[in-house]
Amino acid sequence: MMCSDEVYAACARLTAAFAILVDAHRNDELGELFTQDCSFERPGVSLGSRAELVTFMSARPRDQLTRHCCTPPLIEQTGEDEAKGVTYLTFYQGEVREEGPGKLLGVTAFAEYHDLFRKTADGWRIAARRVVPIMMAG
């Protein structure tokens, strides 16, 4: 089922905010994008709550330079308070330099976010995210 512009905008904002907040290591704000009981899965990682997600993301090295570049998502409303979406993601890794821009190490992955969005008392949130690798460097 197609979703309204309002639902699309709310869910697409969550996807864009995730990319920016994870790259900026703003992990507490990143956690707020998710429901308390969210799930987050990627190869080798399976998390079952917002607290686990924030702890996991906080363990990322602070000097790790990354950029998650996402396409606009395809979002379909599956119920009054739920929607699902798929977003393409290109993942860049770099190395921090003391001055100037970081050194680009390369594009390390092309993947998809498979998301379940849920409307909560605080607005739309990501209830489940599964990262599906499509192509990997090396």
CSV table of N, CA, C and O in Angstrom, one decimal:
chain,number,residue,atom,x,y,z
A,1,MET,N,0.8,-1.2,0.0
A,1,MET,CA,0.0,0.0,0.0
A,1,MET,C,0.9,1.2,0.0
A,1,MET,O,1.9,1.3,0.7
A,2,MET,N,0.5,2.2,-0.8
A,2,MET,CA,1.3,3.4,-0.8
A,2,MET,C,1.2,4.1,0.5
A,2,MET,O,0.2,4.0,1.2
A,3,CYS,N,2.2,4.9,0.8
A,3,CYS,CA,2.1,5.7,2.1
A,3,CYS,C,1.9,7.2,1.8
A,3,CYS,O,2.2,7.6,0.7
A,4,SER,N,1.3,7.8,2.8
A,4,SER,CA,1.1,9.3,2.6
A,4,SER,C,2.4,10.0,2.6
A,4,SER,O,3.5,9.5,3.0
A,5,ASP,N,2.4,11.2,2.1
A,5,ASP,CA,3.6,12.0,2.1
A,5,ASP,C,4.2,12.2,3.5
A,5,ASP,O,5.4,12.3,3.7
A,6,GLU,N,3.3,12.4,4.4
A,6,GLU,CA,3.7,12.6,5.8
A,6,GLU,C,4.4,11.4,6.4
A,6,GLU,O,5.5,11.5,7.0
A,7,VAL,N,3.9,10.2,6.1
A,7,VAL,CA,4.6,8.9,6.6
A,7,VAL,C,5.9,8.8,5.9
A,7,VAL,O,6.9,8.5,6.5
A,8,TYR,N,5.9,9.0,4.5
A,8,TYR,CA,7.1,8.9,3.8
A,8,TYR,C,8.2,9.8,4.3
A,8,TYR,O,9.3,9.4,4.6
A,9,ALA,N,7.8,11.1,4.5
A,9,ALA,CA,8.8,12.0,5.0
A,9,ALA,C,9.4,11.7,6.4
A,9,ALA,O,10.6,11.8,6.6
A,10,ALA,N,8.5,11.2,7.3
A,10,ALA,CA,9.0,10.8,8.6
A,10,ALA,C,9.9,9.6,8.6
A,10,ALA,O,11.0,9.6,9.2
A,11,CYS,N,9.6,8.6,7.8
A,11,CYS,CA,10.5,7.4,7.7
A,11,CYS,C,11.8,7.7,6.9
A,11,CYS,O,12.8,7.3,7.3
A,12,ALA,N,11.7,8.5,5.8
A,12,ALA,CA,12.9,8.9,5.1
A,12,ALA,C,13.8,9.7,5.9
A,12,ALA,O,15.0,9.6,5.8
A,13,ARG,N,13.2,10.5,6.8
A,13,ARG,CA,14.1,11.4,7.7
A,13,ARG,C,14.9,10.5,8.6
A,13,ARG,O,16.0,10.7,8.9
A,14,LEU,N,14.2,9.4,9.1
A,14,LEU,CA,14.9,8.5,10.0
A,14,LEU,C,16.1,7.8,9.3
A,14,LEU,O,17.2,7.7,9.9
A,15,THR,N,16.0,7.4,8.1
A,15,THR,CA,17.0,6.8,7.3
A,15,THR,C,18.2,7.8,7.1
A,15,THR,O,19.4,7.5,7.3
A,16,ALA,N,17.9,9.0,6.7
A,16,ALA,CA,18.9,10.1,6.5
A,16,ALA,C,19.6,10.4,7.8
A,16,ALA,O,20.8,10.5,7.8
A,17,ALA,N,18.8,10.5,8.8
A,17,ALA,CA,19.4,10.9,10.1
A,17,ALA,C,20.4,9.8,10.6
A,17,ALA,O,21.4,10.1,11.2
A,18,PHE,N,20.0,8.5,10.4
A,18,PHE,CA,20.9,7.4,10.8
A,18,PHE,C,22.2,7.6,10.2
A,18,PHE,O,23.3,7.5,10.9
A,19,ALA,N,22.3,7.8,8.9
A,19,ALA,CA,23.6,7.9,8.2
A,19,ALA,C,24.4,9.0,8.7
A,19,ALA,O,25.6,8.9,9.0
A,20,ILE,N,23.8,10.2,9.0
A,20,ILE,CA,24.6,11.3,9.5
A,20,ILE,C,25.0,11.1,10.9
A,20,ILE,O,26.2,11.4,11.3
A,21,LEU,N,24.1,10.6,11.8
A,21,LEU,CA,24.5,10.5,13.2
A,21,LEU,C,25.5,9.4,13.4
A,21,LEU,O,26.4,9.5,14.3
A,22,VAL,N,25.4,8.3,12.7
A,22,VAL,CA,26.4,7.2,12.9
A,22,VAL,C,27.8,7.7,12.4
A,22,VAL,O,28.8,7.4,13.1
A,23,ASP,N,27.8,8.4,11.3
A,23,ASP,CA,29.1,8.9,10.9
A,23,ASP,C,29.7,9.9,11.8
A,23,ASP,O,30.9,10.0,11.9
A,24,ALA,N,28.9,10.7,12.5
A,24,ALA,CA,29.3,11.7,13.4
A,24,ALA,C,29.5,11.2,14.9
A,24,ALA,O,29.9,11.9,15.8
A,25,HIS,N,29.3,9.9,15.1
A,25,HIS,CA,29.4,9.3,16.4
A,25,HIS,C,28.5,9.9,17.4
A,25,HIS,O,28.8,10.0,18.6
A,26,ARG,N,27.3,10.3,17.0
A,26,ARG,CA,26.3,10.9,17.9
A,26,ARG,C,25.4,9.8,18.3
A,26,ARG,O,24.2,9.8,17.9
A,27,ASN,N,25.9,8.9,19.1
A,27,ASN,CA,25.2,7.6,19.3
A,27,ASN,C,24.0,7.7,20.2
A,27,ASN,O,23.0,7.0,20.0
A,28,ASP,N,23.9,8.6,21.1
A,28,ASP,CA,22.7,8.8,21.9
A,28,ASP,C,21.5,9.3,21.0
A,28,ASP,O,20.4,8.8,21.1
A,29,GLU,N,21.8,10.3,20.2
A,29,GLU,CA,20.8,10.8,19.2
A,29,GLU,C,20.4,9.7,18.3
A,29,GLU,O,19.2,9.5,17.9
A,30,LEU,N,21.4,8.9,17.8
A,30,LEU,CA,21.1,7.8,16.9
A,30,LEU,C,20.2,6.8,17.5
A,30,LEU,O,19.2,6.4,16.9
A,31,GLY,N,20.3,6.5,18.8
A,31,GLY,CA,19.4,5.6,19.5
A,31,GLY,C,18.0,6.1,19.5
A,31,GLY,O,17.1,5.3,19.5
A,32,GLU,N,17.8,7.4,19.6
A,32,GLU,CA,16.5,8.0,19.6
A,32,GLU,C,15.7,7.7,18.3
A,32,GLU,O,14.5,7.9,18.3
A,33,LEU,N,16.4,7.3,17.2
A,33,LEU,CA,15.7,7.0,16.0
A,33,LEU,C,15.0,5.7,16.0
A,33,LEU,O,14.1,5.4,15.2
A,34,PHE,N,15.3,4.9,17.0
A,34,PHE,CA,14.8,3.5,17.1
A,34,PHE,C,13.8,3.3,18.3
A,34,PHE,O,13.8,4.1,19.3
A,35,THR,N,12.9,2.3,18.2
A,35,THR,CA,12.1,2.0,19.3
A,35,THR,C,12.9,1.3,20.4
A,35,THR,O,14.0,0.9,20.2
A,36,GLN,N,12.4,1.3,21.6
A,36,GLN,CA,13.2,0.8,22.8
A,36,GLN,C,13.5,-0.7,22.5
A,36,GLN,O,14.5,-1.2,22.9
A,37,ASP,N,12.5,-1.4,21.9
A,37,ASP,CA,12.7,-2.9,21.7
A,37,ASP,C,13.1,-3.2,20.3
A,37,ASP,O,12.8,-4.3,19.8
A,38,CYS,N,13.8,-2.3,19.6
A,38,CYS,CA,14.2,-2.5,18.2
A,38,CYS,C,15.1,-3.7,18.1
A,38,CYS,O,15.7,-4.2,19.0
A,39,SER,N,15.2,-4.2,16.8
A,39,SER,CA,16.2,-5.1,16.5
A,39,SER,C,17.1,-4.5,15.4
A,39,SER,O,16.7,-3.7,14.6
A,40,PHE,N,18.4,-4.9,15.4
A,40,PHE,CA,19.4,-4.4,14.4
A,40,PHE,C,20.2,-5.6,14.1
A,40,PHE,O,20.9,-6.2,15.0
A,41,GLU,N,20.3,-5.9,12.8
A,41,GLU,CA,21.1,-7.0,12.4
A,41,GLU,C,21.9,-6.6,11.2
A,41,GLU,O,21.5,-5.9,10.3
A,42,ARG,N,23.1,-7.1,11.2
A,42,ARG,CA,24.1,-7.0,10.1
A,42,ARG,C,24.9,-8.3,10.2
A,42,ARG,O,24.9,-8.9,11.3
A,43,PRO,N,25.7,-8.7,9.2
A,43,PRO,CA,26.5,-9.9,9.3
A,43,PRO,C,27.3,-9.9,10.6
A,43,PRO,O,28.1,-8.9,10.9
A,44,GLY,N,27.2,-10.9,11.4
A,44,GLY,CA,28.0,-11.0,12.6
A,44,GLY,C,27.4,-10.3,13.8
A,44,GLY,O,28.0,-10.3,14.9
A,45,VAL,N,26.4,-9.5,13.7
A,45,VAL,CA,25.8,-8.7,14.8
A,45,VAL,C,24.3,-8.9,14.8
A,45,VAL,O,23.6,-8.7,13.8
A,46,SER,N,23.8,-9.1,16.0
A,46,SER,CA,22.3,-9.2,16.2
A,46,SER,C,22.0,-8.6,17.5
A,46,SER,O,22.4,-9.1,18.6
A,47,LEU,N,21.4,-7.4,17.5
A,47,LEU,CA,21.1,-6.6,18.7
A,47,LEU,C,19.6,-6.6,18.9
A,47,LEU,O,18.8,-6.6,17.9
A,48,GLY,N,19.1,-6.5,20.2
A,48,GLY,CA,17.7,-6.7,20.5
A,48,GLY,C,17.1,-5.5,21.2
A,48,GLY,O,16.0,-5.7,21.8
A,49,SER,N,17.8,-4.4,21.3
A,49,SER,CA,17.2,-3.2,22.0
A,49,SER,C,17.9,-1.9,21.6
A,49,SER,O,19.1,-2.0,21.1
A,50,ARG,N,17.3,-0.8,21.9
A,50,ARG,CA,18.0,0.5,21.7
A,50,ARG,C,19.2,0.6,22.5
A,50,ARG,O,20.3,1.0,22.0
A,51,ALA,N,19.2,0.1,23.8
A,51,ALA,CA,20.4,0.2,24.6
A,51,ALA,C,21.5,-0.6,24.0
A,51,ALA,O,22.7,-0.1,24.0
A,52,GLU,N,21.3,-1.8,23.5
A,52,GLU,CA,22.3,-2.6,22.9
A,52,GLU,C,22.9,-1.9,21.7
A,52,GLU,O,24.1,-1.9,21.4
A,53,LEU,N,22.0,-1.3,20.9
A,53,LEU,CA,22.5,-0.6,19.7
A,53,LEU,C,23.4,0.6,20.0
A,53,LEU,O,24.5,0.8,19.5
A,54,VAL,N,23.0,1.4,21.0
A,54,VAL,CA,23.8,2.5,21.4
A,54,VAL,C,25.2,2.1,22.0
A,54,VAL,O,26.2,2.6,21.6
A,55,THR,N,25.2,1.0,22.8
A,55,THR,CA,26.4,0.5,23.3
A,55,THR,C,27.3,0.0,22.2
A,55,THR,O,28.5,0.2,22.1
A,56,PHE,N,26.7,-0.7,21.2
A,56,PHE,CA,27.5,-1.3,20.1
A,56,PHE,C,28.1,-0.1,19.3
A,56,PHE,O,29.3,-0.1,18.9
A,57,MET,N,27.3,0.9,18.9
A,57,MET,CA,27.8,2.0,18.1
A,57,MET,C,28.8,2.8,18.9
A,57,MET,O,29.7,3.3,18.3
A,58,SER,N,28.7,2.9,20.2
A,58,SER,CA,29.6,3.7,21.0
A,58,SER,C,31.0,3.0,21.0
A,58,SER,O,32.0,3.7,21.4
A,59,ALA,N,31.1,1.7,20.7
A,59,ALA,CA,32.3,1.0,20.8
A,59,ALA,C,33.1,1.2,19.5
A,59,ALA,O,34.3,0.9,19.4
A,60,ARG,N,32.5,1.9,18.5
A,60,ARG,CA,33.2,2.1,17.2
A,60,ARG,C,34.4,3.1,17.5
A,60,ARG,O,34.2,4.1,18.3
A,61,PRO,N,35.5,2.9,16.9
A,61,PRO,CA,36.7,3.8,17.2
A,61,PRO,C,36.3,5.3,16.8
A,61,PRO,O,35.7,5.5,15.7
A,62,ARG,N,36.6,6.2,17.7
A,62,ARG,CA,36.3,7.6,17.5
A,62,ARG,C,37.0,8.2,16.3
A,62,ARG,O,36.6,9.2,15.7
A,63,ASP,N,38.2,7.6,15.9
A,63,ASP,CA,38.9,8.1,14.8
A,63,ASP,C,38.6,7.4,13.5
A,63,ASP,O,39.2,7.7,12.5
A,64,GLN,N,37.6,6.6,13.5
A,64,GLN,CA,37.1,5.9,12.3
A,64,GLN,C,36.3,6.9,11.5
A,64,GLN,O,35.3,7.5,11.9
A,65,LEU,N,36.8,7.1,10.2
A,65,LEU,CA,36.1,8.1,9.3
A,65,LEU,C,35.3,7.3,8.4
A,65,LEU,O,35.8,6.4,7.6
A,66,THR,N,34.0,7.5,8.4
A,66,THR,CA,33.0,6.7,7.5
A,66,THR,C,32.0,7.7,7.0
A,66,THR,O,31.8,8.8,7.5
A,67,ARG,N,31.5,7.3,5.9
A,67,ARG,CA,30.3,8.0,5.3
A,67,ARG,C,29.4,6.9,4.7
A,67,ARG,O,29.8,6.0,4.0
A,68,HIS,N,28.1,7.0,5.2
A,68,HIS,CA,27.0,6.1,4.7
A,68,HIS,C,26.2,7.0,3.7
A,68,HIS,O,25.5,7.9,4.1
A,69,CYS,N,26.3,6.7,2.4
A,69,CYS,CA,25.6,7.5,1.4
A,69,CYS,C,24.4,6.6,1.0
A,69,CYS,O,24.6,5.6,0.4
A,70,CYS,N,23.3,7.2,1.2
A,70,CYS,CA,22.0,6.4,1.0
A,70,CYS,C,21.2,7.0,-0.2
A,70,CYS,O,21.1,8.3,-0.3
A,71,THR,N,20.5,6.2,-0.9
A,71,THR,CA,19.5,6.6,-1.9
A,71,THR,C,18.2,7.0,-1.1
A,71,THR,O,18.0,6.6,0.0
A,72,PRO,N,17.3,7.7,-1.8
A,72,PRO,CA,16.0,7.8,-1.2
A,72,PRO,C,15.4,6.4,-1.0
A,72,PRO,O,15.5,5.6,-1.9
A,73,PRO,N,14.7,6.2,0.1
A,73,PRO,CA,14.2,4.9,0.3
A,73,PRO,C,12.9,4.7,-0.4
A,73,PRO,O,12.2,5.6,-0.8
A,74,LEU,N,12.6,3.4,-0.7
A,74,LEU,CA,11.2,3.0,-1.1
A,74,LEU,C,10.5,2.6,0.1
A,74,LEU,O,10.9,1.7,0.8
A,75,ILE,N,9.4,3.3,0.4
A,75,ILE,CA,8.7,3.0,1.7
A,75,ILE,C,7.2,2.6,1.3
A,75,ILE,O,6.6,3.4,0.5
A,76,GLU,N,6.7,1.6,1.9
A,76,GLU,CA,5.3,1.1,1.7
A,76,GLU,C,4.7,1.0,3.1
A,76,GLU,O,5.3,0.4,4.0
A,77,GLN,N,3.5,1.6,3.2
A,77,GLN,CA,2.8,1.5,4.5
A,77,GLN,C,2.1,0.1,4.5
A,77,GLN,O,1.5,-0.3,3.6
A,78,THR,N,2.3,-0.6,5.6
A,78,THR,CA,1.8,-2.0,5.8
A,78,THR,C,0.7,-2.0,6.8
A,78,THR,O,0.0,-3.1,6.9
A,79,GLY,N,0.4,-0.9,7.4
A,79,GLY,CA,-0.7,-0.8,8.4
A,79,GLY,C,-0.8,0.6,8.8
A,79,GLY,O,0.0,1.5,8.4
A,80,GLU,N,-1.8,0.9,9.7
A,80,GLU,CA,-1.9,2.3,10.1
A,80,GLU,C,-0.7,2.8,10.8
A,80,GLU,O,-0.3,4.0,10.7
A,81,ASP,N,0.0,2.0,11.6
A,81,ASP,CA,1.1,2.4,12.4
A,81,ASP,C,2.4,1.7,12.0
A,81,ASP,O,3.3,1.7,12.8
A,82,GLU,N,2.4,1.1,10.8
A,82,GLU,CA,3.7,0.4,10.4
A,82,GLU,C,3.9,0.6,8.9
A,82,GLU,O,3.0,0.8,8.1
A,83,ALA,N,5.2,0.6,8.6
A,83,ALA,CA,5.6,0.8,7.2
A,83,ALA,C,6.9,0.0,7.1
A,83,ALA,O,7.6,-0.3,8.1
A,84,LYS,N,7.2,-0.4,5.8
A,84,LYS,CA,8.5,-1.1,5.6
A,84,LYS,C,9.2,-0.3,4.5
A,84,LYS,O,8.6,0.4,3.7
A,85,GLY,N,10.6,-0.4,4.5
A,85,GLY,CA,11.3,0.3,3.5
A,85,GLY,C,12.6,-0.4,3.2
A,85,GLY,O,13.1,-1.2,3.9
A,86,VAL,N,13.1,-0.1,2.0
A,86,VAL,CA,14.4,-0.5,1.5
A,86,VAL,C,15.2,0.7,1.0
A,86,VAL,O,14.6,1.5,0.3
A,87,THR,N,16.4,0.8,1.5
A,87,THR,CA,17.3,1.9,1.1
A,87,THR,C,18.6,1.3,0.6
A,87,THR,O,19.2,0.4,1.3
A,88,TYR,N,19.1,1.8,-0.5
A,88,TYR,CA,20.4,1.4,-1.0
A,88,TYR,C,21.5,2.2,-0.2
A,88,TYR,O,21.3,3.4,0.0
A,89,LEU,N,22.6,1.6,0.1
A,89,LEU,CA,23.7,2.2,0.9
A,89,LEU,C,25.0,1.9,0.2
A,89,LEU,O,25.3,0.8,-0.1
A,90,THR,N,25.8,3.0,0.0
A,90,THR,CA,27.2,2.8,-0.3
A,90,THR,C,28.0,3.3,0.9
A,90,THR,O,27.8,4.4,1.4
A,91,PHE,N,29.0,2.4,1.3
A,91,PHE,CA,29.8,2.7,2.5
A,91,PHE,C,31.2,3.0,2.2
A,91,PHE,O,31.9,2.3,1.5
A,92,TYR,N,31.6,4.2,2.6
A,92,TYR,CA,33.0,4.7,2.4
A,92,TYR,C,33.7,4.7,3.7
A,92,TYR,O,33.2,5.1,4.7
A,93,GLN,N,35.0,4.3,3.6
A,93,GLN,CA,35.9,4.3,4.8
A,93,GLN,C,37.1,5.2,4.5
A,93,GLN,O,37.6,5.2,3.3
A,94,GLY,N,37.5,5.9,5.5
A,94,GLY,CA,38.7,6.8,5.3
A,94,GLY,C,39.5,6.8,6.6
A,94,GLY,O,39.2,6.1,7.6
A,95,GLU,N,40.6,7.5,6.5
A,95,GLU,CA,41.5,7.6,7.6
A,95,GLU,C,41.6,9.1,8.0
A,95,GLU,O,41.8,10.0,7.1
A,96,VAL,N,41.5,9.4,9.2
A,96,VAL,CA,41.6,10.8,9.7
A,96,VAL,C,43.0,11.3,9.5
A,96,VAL,O,44.0,10.6,9.9
A,97,ARG,N,43.1,12.5,9.1
A,97,ARG,CA,44.5,13.2,9.0
A,97,ARG,C,44.4,14.3,10.0
A,97,ARG,O,43.4,14.9,10.3
A,98,GLU,N,45.6,14.7,10.4
A,98,GLU,CA,45.7,15.8,11.4
A,98,GLU,C,45.2,17.1,10.8
A,98,GLU,O,44.6,17.9,11.5
A,99,GLU,N,45.4,17.4,9.5
A,99,GLU,CA,45.0,18.6,8.9
A,99,GLU,C,44.3,18.2,7.6
A,99,GLU,O,44.7,17.3,6.9
A,100,GLY,N,43.3,19.0,7.2
A,100,GLY,CA,42.6,18.8,5.9
A,100,GLY,C,41.7,17.6,5.9
A,100,GLY,O,41.5,17.0,7.0
A,101,PRO,N,41.2,17.3,4.7
A,101,PRO,CA,40.3,16.2,4.6
A,101,PRO,C,41.0,14.9,4.9
A,101,PRO,O,42.2,14.7,4.7
A,102,GLY,N,40.2,13.9,5.3
A,102,GLY,CA,40.8,12.6,5.5
A,102,GLY,C,41.2,11.9,4.3
A,102,GLY,O,40.9,12.4,3.2
A,103,LYS,N,41.9,10.8,4.4
A,103,LYS,CA,42.4,10.0,3.3
A,103,LYS,C,41.3,9.0,3.0
A,103,LYS,O,40.9,8.2,3.8
A,104,LEU,N,40.8,8.9,1.7
A,104,LEU,CA,39.8,8.0,1.3
A,104,LEU,C,40.5,6.6,1.1
A,104,LEU,O,41.4,6.5,0.3
A,105,LEU,N,40.0,5.6,1.9
A,105,LEU,CA,40.6,4.3,1.7
A,105,LEU,C,39.8,3.5,0.7
A,105,LEU,O,40.3,2.5,0.2
A,106,GLY,N,38.5,3.9,0.5
A,106,GLY,CA,37.8,3.3,-0.6
A,106,GLY,C,36.3,3.0,-0.3
A,106,GLY,O,35.9,3.3,0.9
A,107,VAL,N,35.6,2.6,-1.3
A,107,VAL,CA,34.3,2.2,-1.1
A,107,VAL,C,34.4,0.7,-0.7
A,107,VAL,O,35.0,-0.1,-1.4
A,108,THR,N,33.9,0.4,0.5
A,108,THR,CA,34.1,-0.9,1.0
A,108,THR,C,32.8,-1.8,0.9
A,108,THR,O,32.9,-3.0,1.0
A,109,ALA,N,31.7,-1.2,0.7
A,109,ALA,CA,30.5,-2.1,0.6
A,109,ALA,C,29.4,-1.3,-0.1
A,109,ALA,O,29.2,-0.1,-0.1
A,110,PHE,N,28.5,-2.1,-0.8
A,110,PHE,CA,27.2,-1.7,-1.3
A,110,PHE,C,26.2,-2.6,-0.6
A,110,PHE,O,26.4,-3.8,-0.7
A,111,ALA,N,25.2,-2.0,0.1
A,111,ALA,CA,24.3,-2.8,0.9
A,111,ALA,C,22.9,-2.3,0.8
A,111,ALA,O,22.7,-1.2,0.2
A,112,GLU,N,22.0,-2.9,1.4
A,112,GLU,CA,20.6,-2.5,1.5
A,112,GLU,C,20.2,-2.4,3.0
A,112,GLU,O,20.6,-3.3,3.7
A,113,TYR,N,19.5,-1.4,3.4
A,113,TYR,CA,18.8,-1.4,4.7
A,113,TYR,C,17.4,-1.9,4.4
A,113,TYR,O,16.7,-1.4,3.6
A,114,HIS,N,17.0,-2.9,5.2
A,114,HIS,CA,15.6,-3.4,5.1
A,114,HIS,C,15.0,-3.0,6.5
A,114,HIS,O,15.4,-3.5,7.5
A,115,ASP,N,14.1,-2.1,6.5
A,115,ASP,CA,13.6,-1.4,7.7
A,115,ASP,C,12.1,-1.7,7.9
A,115,ASP,O,11.3,-1.8,7.0
A,116,LEU,N,11.8,-1.8,9.2
A,116,LEU,CA,10.4,-1.8,9.7
A,116,LEU,C,10.3,-0.6,10.5
A,116,LEU,O,11.0,-0.4,11.5
A,117,PHE,N,9.4,0.3,10.1
A,117,PHE,CA,9.1,1.5,10.8
A,117,PHE,C,7.8,1.4,11.6
A,117,PHE,O,6.8,0.7,11.1
A,118,ARG,N,7.7,1.9,12.8
A,118,ARG,CA,6.5,1.9,13.6
A,118,ARG,C,6.2,3.2,14.2
A,118,ARG,O,7.1,4.0,14.7
A,119,LYS,N,5.0,3.6,14.2
A,119,LYS,CA,4.5,4.9,14.7
A,119,LYS,C,4.4,4.6,16.2
A,119,LYS,O,3.7,3.7,16.7
A,120,THR,N,5.0,5.5,17.0
A,120,THR,CA,5.0,5.4,18.5
A,120,THR,C,4.4,6.7,19.0
A,120,THR,O,4.1,7.6,18.3
A,121,ALA,N,4.3,6.8,20.4
A,121,ALA,CA,3.8,8.0,21.0
A,121,ALA,C,4.8,9.2,20.7
A,121,ALA,O,4.4,10.3,20.8
A,122,ASP,N,6.0,8.9,20.4
A,122,ASP,CA,7.0,9.9,20.1
A,122,ASP,C,7.2,10.1,18.6
A,122,ASP,O,8.1,10.8,18.2
A,123,GLY,N,6.3,9.5,17.8
A,123,GLY,CA,6.4,9.7,16.3
A,123,GLY,C,7.0,8.4,15.7
A,123,GLY,O,7.1,7.3,16.4
A,124,TRP,N,7.3,8.4,14.4
A,124,TRP,CA,7.8,7.3,13.7
A,124,TRP,C,9.2,6.9,14.2
A,124,TRP,O,10.0,7.8,14.4
A,125,ARG,N,9.4,5.7,14.3
A,125,ARG,CA,10.8,5.2,14.7
A,125,ARG,C,11.1,3.9,13.9
A,125,ARG,O,10.2,3.2,13.4
A,126,ILE,N,12.4,3.6,13.9
A,126,ILE,CA,12.8,2.3,13.3
A,126,ILE,C,12.6,1.2,14.3
A,126,ILE,O,13.2,1.3,15.4
A,127,ALA,N,11.8,0.2,14.0
A,127,ALA,CA,11.6,-0.9,14.9
A,127,ALA,C,12.5,-2.1,14.6
A,127,ALA,O,12.8,-2.8,15.5
A,128,ALA,N,12.9,-2.2,13.4
A,128,ALA,CA,13.9,-3.2,13.0
A,128,ALA,C,14.7,-2.8,11.7
A,128,ALA,O,14.1,-2.2,10.8
A,129,ARG,N,15.9,-3.0,11.8
A,129,ARG,CA,16.8,-2.7,10.6
A,129,ARG,C,17.7,-4.0,10.4
A,129,ARG,O,18.3,-4.5,11.3
A,130,ARG,N,17.7,-4.4,9.2
A,130,ARG,CA,18.6,-5.5,8.7
A,130,ARG,C,19.4,-5.0,7.6
A,130,ARG,O,18.9,-4.5,6.6
A,131,VAL,N,20.7,-5.1,7.8
A,131,VAL,CA,21.7,-4.6,6.8
A,131,VAL,C,22.0,-5.8,5.9
A,131,VAL,O,22.5,-6.9,6.4
A,132,VAL,N,21.7,-5.7,4.6
A,132,VAL,CA,21.9,-6.9,3.7
A,132,VAL,C,23.1,-6.5,2.7
A,132,VAL,O,22.9,-5.6,1.8
A,133,PRO,N,24.3,-7.1,2.9
A,133,PRO,CA,25.3,-6.8,1.9
A,133,PRO,C,25.0,-7.3,0.5
A,133,PRO,O,24.5,-8.4,0.4
A,134,ILE,N,25.3,-6.5,-0.5
A,134,ILE,CA,25.1,-6.9,-1.9
A,134,ILE,C,26.4,-7.1,-2.6
A,134,ILE,O,26.6,-8.1,-3.2
A,135,MET,N,27.4,-6.2,-2.3
A,135,MET,CA,28.7,-6.3,-2.9
A,135,MET,C,29.7,-5.8,-1.8
A,135,MET,O,29.4,-4.8,-1.1
A,136,MET,N,30.8,-6.5,-1.7
A,136,MET,CA,31.8,-6.1,-0.7
A,136,MET,C,33.2,-5.9,-1.4
A,136,MET,O,33.5,-6.6,-2.4
A,137,ALA,N,34.0,-5.0,-1.0
A,137,ALA,CA,35.4,-4.8,-1.5
A,137,ALA,C,36.2,-6.0,-1.2
A,137,ALA,O,36.0,-6.7,-0.2
A,138,GLY,N,37.2,-6.3,-2.1
A,138,GLY,CA,38.1,-7.4,-1.9
A,138,GLY,C,37.4,-8.7,-2.3
A,138,GLY,O,37.7,-9.8,-2.3
